[in-house]
Amino acid sequence: MKDKRSAKTEEKTNVMRILDSKKIKYNHYCYVETGETNGEKIAAILGQDPAYVYKTLVTVAKSGANYVFVIPVKEELDLKKAAKAVGEKSIDMLKSKDLLPLTGYIHGGCSPIGMKKFFRTTIDASAQKLDKMYVSAGKVGYQIEIAPKDLEKVIRLEYSDVTV
């Protein structure tokens, strides 16, 4: 696939630096000039099937614990399945205003890699069948392509069916 980077925006994100330091193979793509944050539109910009493009969602449980879920951009998080997957009675989406102080990321640029602290991370079971997936590189306008097995080398994660 043709690389979507432009010379003007050739910038490394913290996610890329983390992957480089661990010698994890990945490809990165930049589409900053579009300002796009919608996952399905990002898939189109990258020329990829949306089934390979995942979004990172941060939740808060009734217990007060936070959890991260990584799901395909075309899907919705099933809050009941998600709560069950992490052993909680109920969970809700984290308020957008709480995302940056908690994770270090903003809406549209949240990556499962490199958050301020580690949160239990669950990836939708659909990713287990993939040889590659796309997730945010930690900034709006940047994505990385990585094999799920390589993502497992960077963060502790589990797989579960958590979509509607």
PDB file of C-alpha atoms in Angstrom:
ATOM      1  CA  MET A   1       0.000   0.000   0.000  1.00  0.00           C
ATOM      2  CA  LYS A   2       1.162   3.497  -0.786  1.00  0.00           C
ATOM      3  CA  ASP A   3       2.304   5.434   2.262  1.00  0.00           C
ATOM      4  CA  LYS A   4      -0.010   8.359   3.047  1.00  0.00           C
ATOM      5  CA  ARG A   5       2.637  10.474   4.823  1.00  0.00           C
ATOM      6  CA  SER A   6       3.509  13.932   3.587  1.00  0.00           C
ATOM      7  CA  ALA A   7       6.974  15.462   3.943  1.00  0.00           C
ATOM      8  CA  LYS A   8       5.644  18.447   5.904  1.00  0.00           C
ATOM      9  CA  THR A   9       4.090  16.265   8.611  1.00  0.00           C
ATOM     10  CA  GLU A  10       6.830  13.640   8.968  1.00  0.00           C
ATOM     11  CA  GLU A  11       6.616  13.521  12.755  1.00  0.00           C
ATOM     12  CA  LYS A  12       7.171  10.700  15.246  1.00  0.00           C
ATOM     13  CA  THR A  13       4.582  10.313  17.976  1.00  0.00           C
ATOM     14  CA  ASN A  14       5.281   8.857  21.425  1.00  0.00           C
ATOM     15  CA  VAL A  15       3.549   5.669  20.275  1.00  0.00           C
ATOM     16  CA  MET A  16       6.028   5.343  17.398  1.00  0.00           C
ATOM     17  CA  ARG A  17       8.971   6.014  19.725  1.00  0.00           C
ATOM     18  CA  ILE A  18       7.732   3.299  22.119  1.00  0.00           C
ATOM     19  CA  LEU A  19       7.421   0.818  19.243  1.00  0.00           C
ATOM     20  CA  ASP A  20      10.867   1.786  17.920  1.00  0.00           C
ATOM     21  CA  SER A  21      12.430   1.321  21.375  1.00  0.00           C
ATOM     22  CA  LYS A  22      10.955  -2.183  21.592  1.00  0.00           C
ATOM     23  CA  LYS A  23      11.969  -2.938  17.986  1.00  0.00           C
ATOM     24  CA  ILE A  24       8.349  -3.676  17.047  1.00  0.00           C
ATOM     25  CA  LYS A  25       7.584  -3.586  13.328  1.00  0.00           C
ATOM     26  CA  TYR A  26       4.835  -1.164  12.263  1.00  0.00           C
ATOM     27  CA  ASN A  27       3.867   1.196   9.461  1.00  0.00           C
ATOM     28  CA  HIS A  28       2.627   4.687  10.136  1.00  0.00           C
ATOM     29  CA  TYR A  29       0.332   6.966   8.208  1.00  0.00           C
ATOM     30  CA  CYS A  30      -0.350  10.661   8.433  1.00  0.00           C
ATOM     31  CA  TYR A  31      -3.530  12.406   7.335  1.00  0.00           C
ATOM     32  CA  VAL A  32      -3.254  15.500   9.559  1.00  0.00           C
ATOM     33  CA  GLU A  33      -4.207  17.829   6.730  1.00  0.00           C
ATOM     34  CA  THR A  34      -7.697  16.244   6.626  1.00  0.00           C
ATOM     35  CA  GLY A  35      -8.478  16.952  10.307  1.00  0.00           C
ATOM     36  CA  GLU A  36     -10.549  13.749  10.243  1.00  0.00           C
ATOM     37  CA  THR A  37     -11.415  11.875  13.455  1.00  0.00           C
ATOM     38  CA  ASN A  38     -14.249   9.637  12.188  1.00  0.00           C
ATOM     39  CA  GLY A  39     -12.938   6.072  12.048  1.00  0.00           C
ATOM     40  CA  GLU A  40     -14.817   5.001   8.929  1.00  0.00           C
ATOM     41  CA  LYS A  41     -13.645   8.105   7.043  1.00  0.00           C
ATOM     42  CA  ILE A  42     -10.092   7.454   8.237  1.00  0.00           C
ATOM     43  CA  ALA A  43     -10.337   3.910   6.847  1.00  0.00           C
ATOM     44  CA  ALA A  44     -11.335   5.400   3.478  1.00  0.00           C
ATOM     45  CA  ILE A  45      -8.452   7.914   3.613  1.00  0.00           C
ATOM     46  CA  LEU A  46      -6.039   5.035   4.314  1.00  0.00           C
ATOM     47  CA  GLY A  47      -7.644   2.968   1.553  1.00  0.00           C
ATOM     48  CA  GLN A  48      -8.409   0.197   4.057  1.00  0.00           C
ATOM     49  CA  ASP A  49     -11.365  -1.999   4.883  1.00  0.00           C
ATOM     50  CA  PRO A  50     -12.934  -0.544   8.085  1.00  0.00           C
ATOM     51  CA  ALA A  51     -12.834  -4.073   9.567  1.00  0.00           C
ATOM     52  CA  TYR A  52      -9.068  -3.518  10.036  1.00  0.00           C
ATOM     53  CA  VAL A  53      -9.325  -0.041  11.577  1.00  0.00           C
ATOM     54  CA  TYR A  54      -9.891   0.046  15.344  1.00  0.00           C
ATOM     55  CA  LYS A  55     -10.801   2.795  17.780  1.00  0.00           C
ATOM     56  CA  THR A  56      -9.674   3.072  21.389  1.00  0.00           C
ATOM     57  CA  LEU A  57     -12.390   3.728  23.961  1.00  0.00           C
ATOM     58  CA  VAL A  58     -11.856   4.505  27.632  1.00  0.00           C
ATOM     59  CA  THR A  59     -14.515   3.617  30.181  1.00  0.00           C
ATOM     60  CA  VAL A  60     -15.162   3.991  33.875  1.00  0.00           C
ATOM     61  CA  ALA A  61     -16.782   1.269  35.966  1.00  0.00           C
ATOM     62  CA  LYS A  62     -19.224   1.703  38.827  1.00  0.00           C
ATOM     63  CA  SER A  63     -16.269   0.682  41.042  1.00  0.00           C
ATOM     64  CA  GLY A  64     -14.334   3.728  39.774  1.00  0.00           C
ATOM     65  CA  ALA A  65     -11.783   1.647  37.831  1.00  0.00           C
ATOM     66  CA  ASN A  66     -10.950   2.593  34.252  1.00  0.00           C
ATOM     67  CA  TYR A  67     -10.787   0.155  31.355  1.00  0.00           C
ATOM     68  CA  VAL A  68      -9.694   0.462  27.740  1.00  0.00           C
ATOM     69  CA  PHE A  69     -11.520  -1.248  24.875  1.00  0.00           C
ATOM     70  CA  VAL A  70     -10.239  -1.410  21.300  1.00  0.00           C
ATOM     71  CA  ILE A  71     -12.968  -2.181  18.779  1.00  0.00           C
ATOM     72  CA  PRO A  72     -13.525  -1.936  15.000  1.00  0.00           C
ATOM     73  CA  VAL A  73     -14.529   1.588  13.927  1.00  0.00           C
ATOM     74  CA  LYS A  74     -17.807   0.361  12.404  1.00  0.00           C
ATOM     75  CA  GLU A  75     -18.884  -1.302  15.660  1.00  0.00           C
ATOM     76  CA  GLU A  76     -20.280  -0.027  18.934  1.00  0.00           C
ATOM     77  CA  LEU A  77     -19.106  -1.071  22.371  1.00  0.00           C
ATOM     78  CA  ASP A  78     -21.690  -3.247  24.134  1.00  0.00           C
ATOM     79  CA  LEU A  79     -21.426  -1.885  27.686  1.00  0.00           C
ATOM     80  CA  LYS A  80     -22.950  -5.032  29.221  1.00  0.00           C
ATOM     81  CA  LYS A  81     -20.533  -7.370  27.395  1.00  0.00           C
ATOM     82  CA  ALA A  82     -17.660  -5.031  28.220  1.00  0.00           C
ATOM     83  CA  ALA A  83     -18.544  -4.965  31.938  1.00  0.00           C
ATOM     84  CA  LYS A  84     -18.812  -8.741  31.987  1.00  0.00           C
ATOM     85  CA  ALA A  85     -15.442  -9.095  30.194  1.00  0.00           C
ATOM     86  CA  VAL A  86     -13.685  -7.144  32.955  1.00  0.00           C
ATOM     87  CA  GLY A  87     -15.725  -8.504  35.861  1.00  0.00           C
ATOM     88  CA  GLU A  88     -17.625  -5.308  36.663  1.00  0.00           C
ATOM     89  CA  LYS A  89     -21.335  -4.800  37.348  1.00  0.00           C
ATOM     90  CA  SER A  90     -21.550  -1.873  34.948  1.00  0.00           C
ATOM     91  CA  ILE A  91     -19.381   0.513  32.977  1.00  0.00           C
ATOM     92  CA  ASP A  92     -19.944   3.784  31.142  1.00  0.00           C
ATOM     93  CA  MET A  93     -17.956   5.736  28.594  1.00  0.00           C
ATOM     94  CA  LEU A  94     -15.483   8.173  30.140  1.00  0.00           C
ATOM     95  CA  LYS A  95     -16.488  11.805  29.686  1.00  0.00           C
ATOM     96  CA  SER A  96     -14.480  13.483  26.940  1.00  0.00           C
ATOM     97  CA  LYS A  97     -13.217  16.187  29.332  1.00  0.00           C
ATOM     98  CA  ASP A  98     -11.669  13.473  31.547  1.00  0.00           C
ATOM     99  CA  LEU A  99      -9.777  11.744  28.729  1.00  0.00           C
ATOM    100  CA  LEU A 100      -6.703  14.019  28.492  1.00  0.00           C
ATOM    101  CA  PRO A 101      -5.942  14.241  32.232  1.00  0.00           C
ATOM    102  CA  LEU A 102      -6.401  10.482  32.645  1.00  0.00           C
ATOM    103  CA  THR A 103      -4.641   9.128  29.543  1.00  0.00           C
ATOM    104  CA  GLY A 104      -2.592  11.968  28.066  1.00  0.00           C
ATOM    105  CA  TYR A 105      -4.595  11.654  24.844  1.00  0.00           C
ATOM    106  CA  ILE A 106      -7.413  13.673  23.317  1.00  0.00           C
ATOM    107  CA  HIS A 107     -10.570  12.430  21.604  1.00  0.00           C
ATOM    108  CA  GLY A 108      -9.662  11.262  18.102  1.00  0.00           C
ATOM    109  CA  GLY A 109      -6.024  10.625  19.034  1.00  0.00           C
ATOM    110  CA  CYS A 110      -6.316   8.037  21.805  1.00  0.00           C
ATOM    111  CA  SER A 111      -4.041   5.021  21.408  1.00  0.00           C
ATOM    112  CA  PRO A 112      -3.935   1.858  23.516  1.00  0.00           C
ATOM    113  CA  ILE A 113      -0.133   2.318  23.571  1.00  0.00           C
ATOM    114  CA  GLY A 114       1.582   4.900  25.766  1.00  0.00           C
ATOM    115  CA  MET A 115      -1.164   6.137  28.074  1.00  0.00           C
ATOM    116  CA  LYS A 116      -0.048   7.986  31.222  1.00  0.00           C
ATOM    117  CA  LYS A 117      -0.602   4.764  33.145  1.00  0.00           C
ATOM    118  CA  PHE A 118      -1.616   1.288  32.146  1.00  0.00           C
ATOM    119  CA  PHE A 119      -5.294   0.375  32.203  1.00  0.00           C
ATOM    120  CA  ARG A 120      -6.653  -3.107  31.696  1.00  0.00           C
ATOM    121  CA  THR A 121      -7.086  -3.364  27.934  1.00  0.00           C
ATOM    122  CA  THR A 122      -9.537  -5.567  26.052  1.00  0.00           C
ATOM    123  CA  ILE A 123      -9.475  -5.867  22.285  1.00  0.00           C
ATOM    124  CA  ASP A 124     -12.517  -7.113  20.432  1.00  0.00           C
ATOM    125  CA  ALA A 125     -12.138 -10.802  19.585  1.00  0.00           C
ATOM    126  CA  SER A 126     -12.424  -9.974  15.863  1.00  0.00           C
ATOM    127  CA  ALA A 127      -8.785  -8.773  15.926  1.00  0.00           C
ATOM    128  CA  GLN A 128      -7.507 -12.286  16.703  1.00  0.00           C
ATOM    129  CA  LYS A 129      -8.215 -13.326  13.110  1.00  0.00           C
ATOM    130  CA  LEU A 130      -6.342 -10.376  11.585  1.00  0.00           C
ATOM    131  CA  ASP A 131      -2.764 -10.254  10.370  1.00  0.00           C
ATOM    132  CA  LYS A 132      -2.761  -6.454  10.759  1.00  0.00           C
ATOM    133  CA  MET A 133      -4.850  -3.751  12.357  1.00  0.00           C
ATOM    134  CA  TYR A 134      -4.798   0.018  12.433  1.00  0.00           C
ATOM    135  CA  VAL A 135      -4.965   2.016  15.668  1.00  0.00           C
ATOM    136  CA  SER A 136      -4.289   5.627  16.550  1.00  0.00           C
ATOM    137  CA  ALA A 137      -0.640   6.581  16.819  1.00  0.00           C
ATOM    138  CA  GLY A 138      -1.488   8.899  19.714  1.00  0.00           C
ATOM    139  CA  LYS A 139      -2.262  12.116  17.840  1.00  0.00           C
ATOM    140  CA  VAL A 140      -5.153  13.214  15.681  1.00  0.00           C
ATOM    141  CA  GLY A 141      -4.130  12.564  12.084  1.00  0.00           C
ATOM    142  CA  TYR A 142      -1.742   9.668  12.752  1.00  0.00           C
ATOM    143  CA  GLN A 143      -2.370   5.914  12.572  1.00  0.00           C
ATOM    144  CA  ILE A 144      -0.141   2.890  12.910  1.00  0.00           C
ATOM    145  CA  GLU A 145      -0.545  -0.462  11.207  1.00  0.00           C
ATOM    146  CA  ILE A 146       0.539  -3.268  13.514  1.00  0.00           C
ATOM    147  CA  ALA A 147       0.023  -7.007  13.817  1.00  0.00           C
ATOM    148  CA  PRO A 148      -2.169  -7.879  16.828  1.00  0.00           C
ATOM    149  CA  LYS A 149       0.527 -10.355  17.957  1.00  0.00           C
ATOM    150  CA  ASP A 150       3.021  -7.457  17.993  1.00  0.00           C
ATOM    151  CA  LEU A 151       0.621  -5.238  19.929  1.00  0.00           C
ATOM    152  CA  GLU A 152       0.601  -7.989  22.573  1.00  0.00           C
ATOM    153  CA  LYS A 153       4.369  -7.451  22.960  1.00  0.00           C
ATOM    154  CA  VAL A 154       3.844  -3.789  23.882  1.00  0.00           C
ATOM    155  CA  ILE A 155       0.794  -3.841  26.160  1.00  0.00           C
ATOM    156  CA  ARG A 156      -0.902  -6.465  28.283  1.00  0.00           C
ATOM    157  CA  LEU A 157      -4.204  -7.199  26.640  1.00  0.00           C
ATOM    158  CA  GLU A 158      -6.978  -9.723  26.443  1.00  0.00           C
ATOM    159  CA  TYR A 159      -9.482 -10.532  23.741  1.00  0.00           C
ATOM    160  CA  SER A 160     -13.241 -10.703  24.232  1.00  0.00           C
ATOM    161  CA  ASP A 161     -16.413 -10.223  22.222  1.00  0.00           C
ATOM    162  CA  VAL A 162     -17.367  -6.717  23.378  1.00  0.00           C
ATOM    163  CA  THR A 163     -19.293  -5.232  20.437  1.00  0.00           C
ATOM    164  CA  VAL A 164     -23.027  -4.970  19.787  1.00  0.00           C
TER     165      VAL A 164
END
